[in-house]
mmCIF file of C-alpha atoms and ligand atoms in Angstrom:
data_model
loop_
_atom_site.group_PDB
_atom_site.id
_atom_site.type_symbol
_atom_site.label_atom_id
_atom_site.label_comp_id
_atom_site.label_asym_id
_atom_site.label_seq_id
_atom_site.Cartn_x
_atom_site.Cartn_y
_atom_site.Cartn_z
ATOM 1 C CA MET A 14 24.380 -88.470 -48.631
ATOM 2 C CA LYS A 15 25.364 -92.061 -51.012
ATOM 3 C CA ILE A 16 28.960 -92.467 -52.936
ATOM 4 C CA PRO A 17 28.111 -92.801 -56.507
ATOM 5 C CA ASN A 18 29.767 -94.601 -59.450
ATOM 6 C CA GLY A 19 30.973 -93.425 -62.529
ATOM 7 C CA HIS A 20 28.190 -93.794 -63.969
ATOM 8 C CA GLU A 21 25.275 -91.647 -62.235
ATOM 9 C CA ILE A 22 28.460 -88.676 -61.738
ATOM 10 C CA ILE A 23 28.098 -88.425 -65.854
ATOM 11 C CA GLN A 24 24.834 -88.941 -66.529
ATOM 12 C CA LEU A 25 24.454 -85.895 -63.745
ATOM 13 C CA PHE A 26 26.610 -83.925 -65.903
ATOM 14 C CA GLU A 27 25.775 -84.893 -69.418
ATOM 15 C CA LYS A 28 22.245 -83.709 -68.690
ATOM 16 C CA PHE A 29 23.744 -79.769 -68.331
ATOM 17 C CA SER A 30 26.470 -80.732 -71.015
ATOM 18 C CA PRO A 31 24.542 -83.129 -73.319
ATOM 19 C CA LYS A 32 27.056 -85.421 -76.470
ATOM 20 C CA GLU A 33 24.223 -83.852 -78.306
ATOM 21 C CA LEU A 34 25.725 -81.280 -78.748
ATOM 22 C CA ALA A 35 29.623 -81.663 -79.293
ATOM 23 C CA MET A 36 30.436 -80.893 -83.067
ATOM 24 C CA GLU A 37 30.493 -83.632 -85.615
ATOM 25 C CA GLY A 38 34.228 -85.089 -85.239
ATOM 26 C CA ASP A 39 34.882 -84.449 -81.801
ATOM 27 C CA LYS A 40 36.511 -87.196 -79.677
ATOM 28 C CA ILE A 41 34.452 -87.395 -76.647
ATOM 29 C CA GLY A 42 32.441 -90.020 -74.053
ATOM 30 C CA LEU A 43 34.826 -92.258 -71.771
ATOM 31 C CA GLN A 44 37.918 -92.223 -73.343
ATOM 32 C CA ILE A 45 40.451 -93.850 -71.298
ATOM 33 C CA GLY A 46 39.240 -96.646 -67.248
ATOM 34 C CA ARG A 47 35.470 -97.571 -66.451
ATOM 35 C CA LEU A 48 32.208 -96.013 -65.080
ATOM 36 C CA ASN A 49 31.344 -99.469 -63.289
ATOM 37 C CA ARG A 50 33.032 -98.725 -59.469
ATOM 38 C CA LYS A 51 32.700 -96.185 -56.679
ATOM 39 C CA VAL A 52 33.506 -92.686 -57.328
ATOM 40 C CA GLU A 53 34.805 -90.905 -54.134
ATOM 41 C CA ARG A 54 37.279 -88.190 -55.923
ATOM 42 C CA VAL A 55 36.899 -86.757 -59.198
ATOM 43 C CA MET A 56 39.539 -84.442 -60.391
ATOM 44 C CA ILE A 57 38.585 -81.652 -63.220
ATOM 45 C CA ALA A 58 41.700 -81.076 -65.983
ATOM 46 C CA LEU A 59 42.094 -79.073 -68.846
ATOM 47 C CA ASP A 60 44.920 -81.304 -70.375
ATOM 48 C CA VAL A 61 45.426 -84.358 -69.790
ATOM 49 C CA LEU A 62 49.449 -84.084 -68.923
ATOM 50 C CA GLU A 63 51.728 -86.508 -67.866
ATOM 51 C CA ASN A 64 52.286 -84.301 -64.658
ATOM 52 C CA VAL A 65 48.340 -84.135 -64.808
ATOM 53 C CA ILE A 66 48.504 -87.950 -64.284
ATOM 54 C CA ASP A 67 50.928 -87.715 -61.906
ATOM 55 C CA GLU A 68 48.729 -85.356 -59.268
ATOM 56 C CA ALA A 69 46.039 -87.765 -59.614
ATOM 57 C CA ILE A 70 47.534 -90.521 -58.411
ATOM 58 C CA GLU A 71 48.536 -88.395 -55.805
ATOM 59 C CA LYS A 72 45.458 -87.328 -54.980
ATOM 60 C CA ASP A 73 44.046 -90.449 -54.936
ATOM 61 C CA VAL A 74 41.210 -89.696 -58.218
ATOM 62 C CA GLN A 75 39.019 -92.362 -59.405
ATOM 63 C CA LEU A 76 37.895 -90.114 -62.303
ATOM 64 C CA ILE A 77 39.204 -87.585 -64.508
ATOM 65 C CA ILE A 78 36.503 -85.328 -66.629
ATOM 66 C CA ALA A 79 38.800 -83.352 -68.957
ATOM 67 C CA HIS A 80 38.663 -80.591 -71.943
ATOM 68 C CA HIS A 81 41.208 -81.538 -74.288
ATOM 69 C CA PRO A 82 40.399 -85.223 -75.046
ATOM 70 C CA PRO A 83 43.962 -86.715 -74.893
ATOM 71 C CA ILE A 84 42.702 -89.399 -77.781
ATOM 72 C CA PHE A 85 41.746 -87.466 -80.526
ATOM 73 C CA ARG A 86 43.553 -89.751 -83.626
ATOM 74 C CA PRO A 87 43.203 -92.985 -83.917
ATOM 75 C CA LEU A 88 45.962 -94.911 -81.707
ATOM 76 C CA LYS A 89 47.445 -97.479 -84.044
ATOM 77 C CA ASN A 90 49.285 -98.993 -81.555
ATOM 78 C CA ILE A 91 50.389 -98.214 -76.424
ATOM 79 C CA LEU A 92 53.976 -98.414 -76.632
ATOM 80 C CA THR A 93 54.880 -97.928 -72.787
ATOM 81 C CA ASP A 94 58.976 -96.606 -73.262
ATOM 82 C CA THR A 95 56.697 -93.533 -75.473
ATOM 83 C CA VAL A 96 54.867 -90.233 -73.758
ATOM 84 C CA GLN A 97 51.320 -91.287 -74.649
ATOM 85 C CA GLY A 98 52.355 -94.775 -74.175
ATOM 86 C CA ARG A 99 53.603 -94.012 -70.520
ATOM 87 C CA MET A 100 50.189 -92.325 -69.851
ATOM 88 C CA MET A 101 47.843 -94.640 -70.880
ATOM 89 C CA ALA A 102 49.679 -97.247 -68.772
ATOM 90 C CA LYS A 103 49.692 -95.208 -65.504
ATOM 91 C CA LEU A 104 45.919 -94.138 -66.124
ATOM 92 C CA ILE A 105 44.820 -97.450 -66.014
ATOM 93 C CA LYS A 106 47.103 -99.374 -63.794
ATOM 94 C CA SER A 107 45.707 -96.898 -61.306
ATOM 95 C CA ASP A 108 42.506 -97.607 -62.130
ATOM 96 C CA ILE A 109 42.035 -93.885 -62.979
ATOM 97 C CA ALA A 110 39.032 -93.155 -66.008
ATOM 98 C CA VAL A 111 39.227 -90.345 -68.241
ATOM 99 C CA TYR A 112 35.938 -88.724 -69.498
ATOM 100 C CA ALA A 113 36.342 -85.977 -72.520
ATOM 101 C CA ALA A 114 34.264 -83.133 -72.116
ATOM 102 C CA HIS A 115 35.082 -80.936 -75.662
ATOM 103 C CA THR A 116 33.086 -79.048 -78.194
ATOM 104 C CA ASN A 117 29.828 -80.213 -75.919
ATOM 105 C CA LEU A 118 31.331 -78.227 -72.883
ATOM 106 C CA ASP A 119 31.896 -75.152 -74.906
ATOM 107 C CA ILE A 120 28.600 -75.285 -76.135
ATOM 108 C CA ALA A 121 26.000 -76.317 -73.270
ATOM 109 C CA THR A 122 24.616 -72.627 -71.370
ATOM 110 C CA GLY A 123 26.571 -72.390 -68.680
ATOM 111 C CA GLY A 124 29.440 -73.940 -70.164
ATOM 112 C CA VAL A 125 33.584 -72.570 -71.369
ATOM 113 C CA ASN A 126 31.990 -69.847 -73.614
ATOM 114 C CA ASP A 127 29.552 -68.308 -71.066
ATOM 115 C CA TRP A 128 32.216 -68.667 -68.001
ATOM 116 C CA LEU A 129 34.593 -67.265 -70.331
ATOM 117 C CA ALA A 130 31.758 -64.469 -70.306
ATOM 118 C CA GLU A 131 31.386 -63.822 -67.212
ATOM 119 C CA ALA A 132 35.295 -63.524 -66.296
ATOM 120 C CA LEU A 133 34.858 -60.512 -68.540
ATOM 121 C CA GLY A 134 32.397 -59.264 -67.458
ATOM 122 C CA LEU A 135 30.552 -59.525 -70.425
ATOM 123 C CA GLU A 136 26.347 -58.468 -70.477
ATOM 124 C CA GLU A 137 22.923 -58.829 -72.927
ATOM 125 C CA THR A 138 25.626 -62.531 -74.179
ATOM 126 C CA GLU A 139 24.144 -63.924 -76.875
ATOM 127 C CA VAL A 140 25.348 -66.924 -78.596
ATOM 128 C CA LEU A 141 28.240 -65.999 -81.243
ATOM 129 C CA VAL A 142 28.348 -69.307 -83.845
ATOM 130 C CA PRO A 143 24.472 -70.867 -83.542
ATOM 131 C CA THR A 144 25.159 -74.554 -83.926
ATOM 132 C CA PHE A 145 21.948 -76.067 -82.121
ATOM 133 C CA ALA A 146 18.337 -74.919 -81.994
ATOM 134 C CA GLU A 147 16.384 -77.944 -79.641
ATOM 135 C CA LYS A 148 13.843 -79.675 -81.354
ATOM 136 C CA TYR A 149 10.831 -80.394 -79.652
ATOM 137 C CA LYS A 150 7.265 -83.052 -80.165
ATOM 138 C CA LYS A 151 4.020 -82.658 -79.566
ATOM 139 C CA LEU A 152 3.061 -85.355 -76.610
ATOM 140 C CA VAL A 153 -0.890 -86.072 -76.533
ATOM 141 C CA VAL A 154 -2.442 -88.762 -74.357
ATOM 142 C CA PHE A 155 -5.579 -89.788 -72.706
ATOM 143 C CA VAL A 156 -6.405 -90.766 -69.252
ATOM 144 C CA PRO A 157 -9.647 -91.247 -67.505
ATOM 145 C CA ARG A 158 -10.224 -88.002 -65.735
ATOM 146 C CA SER A 159 -9.386 -89.185 -62.490
ATOM 147 C CA HIS A 160 -5.644 -89.562 -63.407
ATOM 148 C CA ALA A 161 -5.452 -86.538 -65.269
ATOM 149 C CA GLU A 162 -3.787 -84.767 -62.185
ATOM 150 C CA GLN A 163 -0.826 -87.274 -61.610
ATOM 151 C CA ILE A 164 -0.174 -87.630 -65.418
ATOM 152 C CA ARG A 165 0.038 -84.153 -65.840
ATOM 153 C CA GLN A 166 2.645 -83.967 -62.701
ATOM 154 C CA VAL A 167 4.426 -86.539 -64.061
ATOM 155 C CA LEU A 168 4.736 -85.113 -66.864
ATOM 156 C CA GLY A 169 6.313 -81.880 -65.954
ATOM 157 C CA GLU A 170 8.697 -83.743 -63.819
ATOM 158 C CA ALA A 171 10.296 -85.448 -66.575
ATOM 159 C CA GLY A 172 11.117 -82.211 -67.844
ATOM 160 C CA ALA A 173 8.515 -81.279 -71.016
ATOM 161 C CA GLY A 174 6.222 -78.909 -70.440
ATOM 162 C CA PHE A 175 8.892 -76.390 -70.915
ATOM 163 C CA ILE A 176 8.400 -73.168 -72.342
ATOM 164 C CA GLY A 177 10.899 -69.715 -71.465
ATOM 165 C CA ASN A 178 10.593 -69.946 -67.958
ATOM 166 C CA TYR A 179 7.631 -71.274 -67.275
ATOM 167 C CA SER A 180 7.405 -75.025 -66.091
ATOM 168 C CA HIS A 181 5.149 -78.245 -66.263
ATOM 169 C CA CYS A 182 2.571 -76.467 -68.835
ATOM 170 C CA SER A 183 0.095 -77.869 -70.632
ATOM 171 C CA PHE A 184 -2.588 -78.769 -72.431
ATOM 172 C CA SER A 185 -6.460 -79.986 -71.252
ATOM 173 C CA ALA A 186 -9.779 -81.157 -72.991
ATOM 174 C CA GLU A 187 -12.667 -83.557 -71.611
ATOM 175 C CA GLY A 188 -13.928 -86.211 -74.273
ATOM 176 C CA THR A 189 -14.992 -89.818 -74.327
ATOM 177 C CA GLY A 190 -12.747 -91.928 -74.981
ATOM 178 C CA ARG A 191 -14.111 -95.788 -76.199
ATOM 179 C CA PHE A 192 -12.674 -99.021 -76.002
ATOM 180 C CA MET A 193 -13.329 -102.544 -76.213
ATOM 181 C CA PRO A 194 -11.040 -104.689 -74.537
ATOM 182 C CA GLY A 195 -10.232 -108.167 -75.801
ATOM 183 C CA ALA A 196 -9.949 -111.244 -75.205
ATOM 184 C CA GLU A 197 -6.895 -112.016 -72.335
ATOM 185 C CA THR A 198 -7.288 -108.395 -71.404
ATOM 186 C CA HIS A 199 -7.296 -106.868 -68.425
ATOM 187 C CA PRO A 200 -8.360 -103.450 -68.435
ATOM 188 C CA PHE A 201 -8.448 -101.062 -65.436
ATOM 189 C CA ILE A 202 -12.113 -100.162 -66.930
ATOM 190 C CA GLY A 203 -15.229 -101.994 -68.721
ATOM 191 C CA GLN A 204 -14.752 -106.130 -69.609
ATOM 192 C CA SER A 205 -13.162 -108.456 -72.077
ATOM 193 C CA GLY A 206 -16.135 -108.114 -75.634
ATOM 194 C CA LYS A 207 -17.702 -104.973 -73.754
ATOM 195 C CA LEU A 208 -17.591 -101.351 -75.758
ATOM 196 C CA GLU A 209 -17.164 -99.360 -73.547
ATOM 197 C CA ALA A 210 -17.554 -95.678 -72.746
ATOM 198 C CA VAL A 211 -15.111 -93.303 -69.920
ATOM 199 C CA ASP A 212 -15.422 -90.080 -69.535
ATOM 200 C CA GLU A 213 -11.494 -89.111 -70.322
ATOM 201 C CA VAL A 214 -8.761 -86.372 -70.247
ATOM 202 C CA ARG A 215 -6.448 -85.020 -73.906
ATOM 203 C CA VAL A 216 -3.257 -83.849 -71.619
ATOM 204 C CA GLU A 217 -1.102 -82.207 -74.559
ATOM 205 C CA THR A 218 2.212 -81.169 -73.949
ATOM 206 C CA ILE A 219 5.408 -80.864 -75.556
ATOM 207 C CA VAL A 220 8.625 -81.455 -74.503
ATOM 208 C CA PRO A 221 12.542 -81.949 -76.006
ATOM 209 C CA GLU A 222 13.364 -84.544 -77.216
ATOM 210 C CA PRO A 223 16.189 -85.531 -75.617
ATOM 211 C CA LEU A 224 13.611 -86.074 -72.954
ATOM 212 C CA LEU A 225 10.817 -88.021 -74.511
ATOM 213 C CA LYS A 226 12.371 -91.625 -74.911
ATOM 214 C CA LYS A 227 12.449 -91.290 -70.190
ATOM 215 C CA THR A 228 9.438 -88.453 -70.270
ATOM 216 C CA LEU A 229 7.284 -92.012 -71.983
ATOM 217 C CA SER A 230 8.013 -94.477 -69.851
ATOM 218 C CA MET A 231 7.297 -92.147 -66.658
ATOM 219 C CA MET A 232 3.919 -92.052 -68.371
ATOM 220 C CA ILE A 233 2.876 -95.394 -69.027
ATOM 221 C CA LYS A 234 4.451 -96.245 -65.434
ATOM 222 C CA ALA A 235 2.039 -93.228 -63.663
ATOM 223 C CA HIS A 236 -0.821 -94.247 -66.323
ATOM 224 C CA PRO A 237 -3.627 -96.532 -65.591
ATOM 225 C CA TYR A 238 -4.288 -98.940 -68.247
ATOM 226 C CA GLU A 239 -2.766 -101.395 -70.089
ATOM 227 C CA GLU A 240 -2.704 -100.181 -72.979
ATOM 228 C CA VAL A 241 -1.697 -96.226 -73.114
ATOM 229 C CA ALA A 242 -3.531 -94.255 -75.660
ATOM 230 C CA TYR A 243 -0.679 -91.668 -77.030
ATOM 231 C CA ASP A 244 0.767 -89.559 -79.913
ATOM 232 C CA VAL A 245 3.483 -87.783 -80.541
ATOM 233 C CA TYR A 246 4.371 -85.315 -83.333
ATOM 234 C CA PRO A 247 7.068 -84.104 -84.715
ATOM 235 C CA LEU A 248 7.453 -80.025 -84.288
ATOM 236 C CA ASP A 249 8.705 -77.176 -86.661
ATOM 237 C CA ASN A 250 8.657 -74.929 -83.504
ATOM 238 C CA LYS A 251 12.454 -74.232 -82.680
ATOM 239 C CA GLY A 252 13.498 -74.356 -79.286
ATOM 240 C CA GLU A 253 16.656 -71.954 -77.901
ATOM 241 C CA THR A 254 19.834 -71.865 -80.201
ATOM 242 C CA LEU A 255 23.258 -72.657 -78.499
ATOM 243 C CA GLY A 256 26.776 -72.652 -80.260
ATOM 244 C CA LEU A 257 29.883 -71.725 -80.007
ATOM 245 C CA GLY A 258 31.466 -67.762 -78.354
ATOM 246 C CA ARG A 259 29.196 -65.633 -77.033
ATOM 247 C CA ILE A 260 29.170 -62.261 -77.692
ATOM 248 C CA GLY A 261 28.180 -59.232 -75.127
ATOM 249 C CA ASN A 262 28.900 -55.548 -73.644
ATOM 250 C CA ILE A 263 30.656 -53.868 -71.794
ATOM 251 C CA PRO A 264 31.249 -50.648 -69.953
ATOM 252 C CA GLU A 265 33.165 -48.756 -73.265
ATOM 253 C CA MET A 266 37.057 -48.199 -72.968
ATOM 254 C CA THR A 267 39.530 -48.192 -75.267
ATOM 255 C CA LEU A 268 41.619 -51.610 -76.531
ATOM 256 C CA LYS A 269 44.284 -50.904 -75.029
ATOM 257 C CA GLU A 270 42.651 -50.958 -71.577
ATOM 258 C CA PHE A 271 40.886 -53.722 -73.103
ATOM 259 C CA ALA A 272 43.198 -55.066 -73.084
ATOM 260 C CA GLU A 273 44.450 -54.967 -69.745
ATOM 261 C CA LYS A 274 41.413 -55.716 -68.826
ATOM 262 C CA VAL A 275 41.914 -59.694 -70.591
ATOM 263 C CA LYS A 276 44.635 -60.288 -69.037
ATOM 264 C CA THR A 277 43.636 -59.344 -65.528
ATOM 265 C CA ASP A 278 39.799 -61.006 -65.746
ATOM 266 C CA LEU A 279 41.186 -64.385 -67.221
ATOM 267 C CA GLU A 280 44.535 -64.168 -65.638
ATOM 268 C CA VAL A 281 47.093 -64.487 -67.898
ATOM 269 C CA GLU A 282 50.735 -62.587 -68.389
ATOM 270 C CA ALA A 283 50.028 -60.914 -71.675
ATOM 271 C CA VAL A 284 47.760 -60.896 -74.840
ATOM 272 C CA ARG A 285 48.702 -60.281 -79.273
ATOM 273 C CA VAL A 286 46.269 -57.083 -80.095
ATOM 274 C CA VAL A 287 45.840 -56.265 -83.526
ATOM 275 C CA GLY A 288 44.597 -53.591 -84.117
ATOM 276 C CA ASP A 289 44.466 -49.496 -82.630
ATOM 277 C CA LEU A 290 45.705 -49.397 -79.375
ATOM 278 C CA THR A 291 42.826 -45.717 -79.107
ATOM 279 C CA ALA A 292 39.800 -47.427 -80.759
ATOM 280 C CA LYS A 293 37.343 -47.199 -78.301
ATOM 281 C CA VAL A 294 35.018 -50.776 -78.051
ATOM 282 C CA ASN A 295 32.584 -51.575 -76.120
ATOM 283 C CA LYS A 296 30.609 -55.047 -77.884
ATOM 284 C CA VAL A 297 32.806 -57.939 -76.635
ATOM 285 C CA ALA A 298 32.790 -61.698 -78.822
ATOM 286 C CA VAL A 299 34.884 -64.010 -77.129
ATOM 287 C CA LEU A 300 35.356 -67.319 -78.129
ATOM 288 C CA GLY A 301 37.016 -70.171 -75.911
ATOM 289 C CA GLY A 302 40.352 -72.134 -77.882
ATOM 290 C CA ASP A 303 41.215 -72.004 -81.502
ATOM 291 C CA GLY A 304 38.688 -69.414 -82.708
ATOM 292 C CA ASN A 305 40.382 -68.795 -86.215
ATOM 293 C CA LYS A 306 37.577 -69.729 -88.083
ATOM 294 C CA TYR A 307 34.457 -67.752 -86.752
ATOM 295 C CA PHE A 308 35.872 -64.418 -86.550
ATOM 296 C CA SER A 309 33.831 -63.670 -90.164
ATOM 297 C CA HIS A 310 31.328 -63.863 -87.346
ATOM 298 C CA ALA A 311 32.136 -61.796 -85.170
ATOM 299 C CA LYS A 312 32.541 -59.351 -87.326
ATOM 300 C CA PHE A 313 29.282 -59.350 -88.665
ATOM 301 C CA LYS A 314 27.030 -59.448 -85.436
ATOM 302 C CA GLY A 315 29.192 -56.110 -85.024
ATOM 303 C CA ALA A 316 31.944 -57.022 -82.198
ATOM 304 C CA ASP A 317 34.478 -54.263 -81.645
ATOM 305 C CA VAL A 318 36.392 -56.661 -80.523
ATOM 306 C CA TYR A 319 37.267 -60.528 -80.293
ATOM 307 C CA VAL A 320 38.732 -62.406 -77.397
ATOM 308 C CA THR A 321 39.503 -66.388 -79.211
ATOM 309 C CA GLY A 322 43.102 -67.851 -78.858
ATOM 310 C CA ASP A 323 45.695 -69.142 -81.259
ATOM 311 C CA PHE A 324 45.320 -67.083 -83.884
ATOM 312 C CA TYR A 325 46.764 -67.043 -86.722
ATOM 313 C CA TYR A 326 48.952 -64.344 -89.152
ATOM 314 C CA HIS A 327 46.958 -64.504 -92.130
ATOM 315 C CA THR A 328 44.390 -64.358 -90.045
ATOM 316 C CA ALA A 329 45.442 -61.573 -88.233
ATOM 317 C CA HIS A 330 45.492 -60.295 -91.931
ATOM 318 C CA ASP A 331 42.147 -60.467 -93.617
ATOM 319 C CA ALA A 332 40.917 -59.212 -89.755
ATOM 320 C CA MET A 333 43.012 -56.207 -89.491
ATOM 321 C CA MET A 334 41.830 -55.221 -92.941
ATOM 322 C CA GLN A 335 37.611 -55.573 -91.993
ATOM 323 C CA GLY A 336 38.486 -53.375 -89.298
ATOM 324 C CA LEU A 337 38.025 -56.172 -86.259
ATOM 325 C CA ASN A 338 40.044 -55.752 -83.574
ATOM 326 C CA ILE A 339 41.356 -58.736 -81.654
ATOM 327 C CA VAL A 340 43.134 -59.773 -78.508
ATOM 328 C CA ASP A 341 44.245 -63.352 -78.129
ATOM 329 C CA PRO A 342 44.738 -64.369 -74.846
ATOM 330 C CA GLY A 343 46.106 -68.125 -75.893
ATOM 331 C CA HIS A 344 44.182 -71.682 -75.727
ATOM 332 C CA ASN A 345 45.131 -71.626 -72.077
ATOM 333 C CA VAL A 346 42.340 -69.246 -70.578
ATOM 334 C CA GLU A 347 39.862 -72.328 -71.214
ATOM 335 C CA LYS A 348 41.183 -72.996 -67.823
ATOM 336 C CA VAL A 349 38.706 -70.633 -66.360
ATOM 337 C CA MET A 350 36.569 -74.820 -66.666
ATOM 338 C CA LYS A 351 38.305 -76.729 -64.135
ATOM 339 C CA GLN A 352 36.821 -74.081 -61.488
ATOM 340 C CA GLY A 353 33.431 -72.932 -63.385
ATOM 341 C CA LEU A 354 33.276 -77.171 -63.907
ATOM 342 C CA THR A 355 33.830 -77.752 -60.276
ATOM 343 C CA LYS A 356 31.371 -75.872 -59.165
ATOM 344 C CA THR A 357 28.404 -76.786 -61.602
ATOM 345 C CA LEU A 358 29.135 -80.314 -60.510
ATOM 346 C CA GLN A 359 30.076 -79.595 -56.856
ATOM 347 C CA LYS A 360 26.449 -78.506 -56.542
ATOM 348 C CA MET A 361 24.466 -81.047 -58.405
ATOM 349 C CA CYS A 362 26.133 -84.269 -57.152
ATOM 350 C CA HIS A 363 25.418 -82.299 -53.965
ATOM 351 C CA GLY A 364 21.925 -81.966 -54.698
ATOM 352 C CA ALA A 365 21.712 -85.728 -55.396
ATOM 353 C CA GLY A 366 23.389 -86.908 -53.104
ATOM 354 C CA TYR A 367 25.804 -87.704 -53.878
ATOM 355 C CA GLU A 368 29.579 -88.161 -51.376
ATOM 356 C CA VAL A 369 31.767 -87.236 -54.019
ATOM 357 C CA GLU A 370 35.383 -84.986 -53.985
ATOM 358 C CA ILE A 371 35.175 -82.525 -56.856
ATOM 359 C CA PHE A 372 37.917 -80.284 -57.755
ATOM 360 C CA PRO A 373 39.799 -78.287 -60.109
ATOM 361 C CA SER A 374 43.852 -79.351 -61.056
ATOM 362 C CA GLU A 375 46.483 -77.843 -60.161
ATOM 363 C CA VAL A 376 48.594 -78.474 -62.024
ATOM 364 C CA ASN A 377 48.986 -75.599 -65.054
ATOM 365 C CA THR A 378 49.117 -77.164 -68.891
ATOM 366 C CA ASP A 379 50.200 -73.851 -70.248
ATOM 367 C CA PRO A 380 53.106 -74.838 -72.662
ATOM 368 C CA PHE A 381 53.963 -70.942 -73.649
ATOM 369 C CA GLN A 382 55.180 -68.859 -71.298
ATOM 370 C CA PHE A 383 56.855 -64.860 -71.730
ATOM 371 C CA VAL A 384 60.677 -63.805 -71.250
HETATM 372 ZN ZN1 LIG B 30 40.700 -75.450 -76.843
#
């Protein structure tokens, strides 16, 4: 076990919730502080408010991973007699880094929307609003027969050749490779100026685009040739579709019963409901945060009820007219990410042999209360 630095933790985190999943214009990534230091304690927070920062200082945290970016609009100044300026000053003085994972964590498989769907017991869930389709490249490499197995192994380890639940997928065909090493070369086989024919294997596989660079560098390192012959082709095959929100099924119940269930499952005191309380619901769409924009996706995909936060008066009228029931438990239900991410990151860090404490913030950041 070793104490990781901030970069190592974030590298693991970004495997789970890559930055390229984020919606355009979102403010994500490292916002305050530095990652090039040992990190022994990480706190997972929904919001970075002043009392959350005080908690981080008290618990001697070096890194906060937050869902809502504390810096969303560009700062014009940092005045330490304003709340925001004071917060920045506290973080910098205490050398606490803040890393924000917003829509990329909403969209990630196993992220915020999956935690919400899980909390509500949704089954057979699908993505509600597709925003990202994984892209693949075809990688073909020519390798002497003696090294083909090793190359296939390395490609698999790099993450190439994943098709559905199958890993290490590849195809090999044998043939003859021909080359003439030039002057000043140090060929693995043959000698300068002499045409050579070698039994080679053509190994082909597919690689998710984000893993291409790493796969190529691992492959080239494992390949015996000085100059590796390989081709990368663009593919039109669509990979897994990722996106915002989830839609799935629950055992049939009335809208009123479902509203009660949302209160219990998402641990909120009250919910706002649009629709006929005696209506039967079975197909449920859920989208963490402000889901006003996407209510027609829920309707189009056949949801009986749409669970989302920050619902507006006029959007509620629109949903009502379209016959879509709404349950609004507030934006703060995204607090599920505190436990969810804690567990996920603990597992990843443990697997990597990192000795680091990861825990959720205990501060309640819901600005609303019911009286
Ligand atoms: Zn949010």
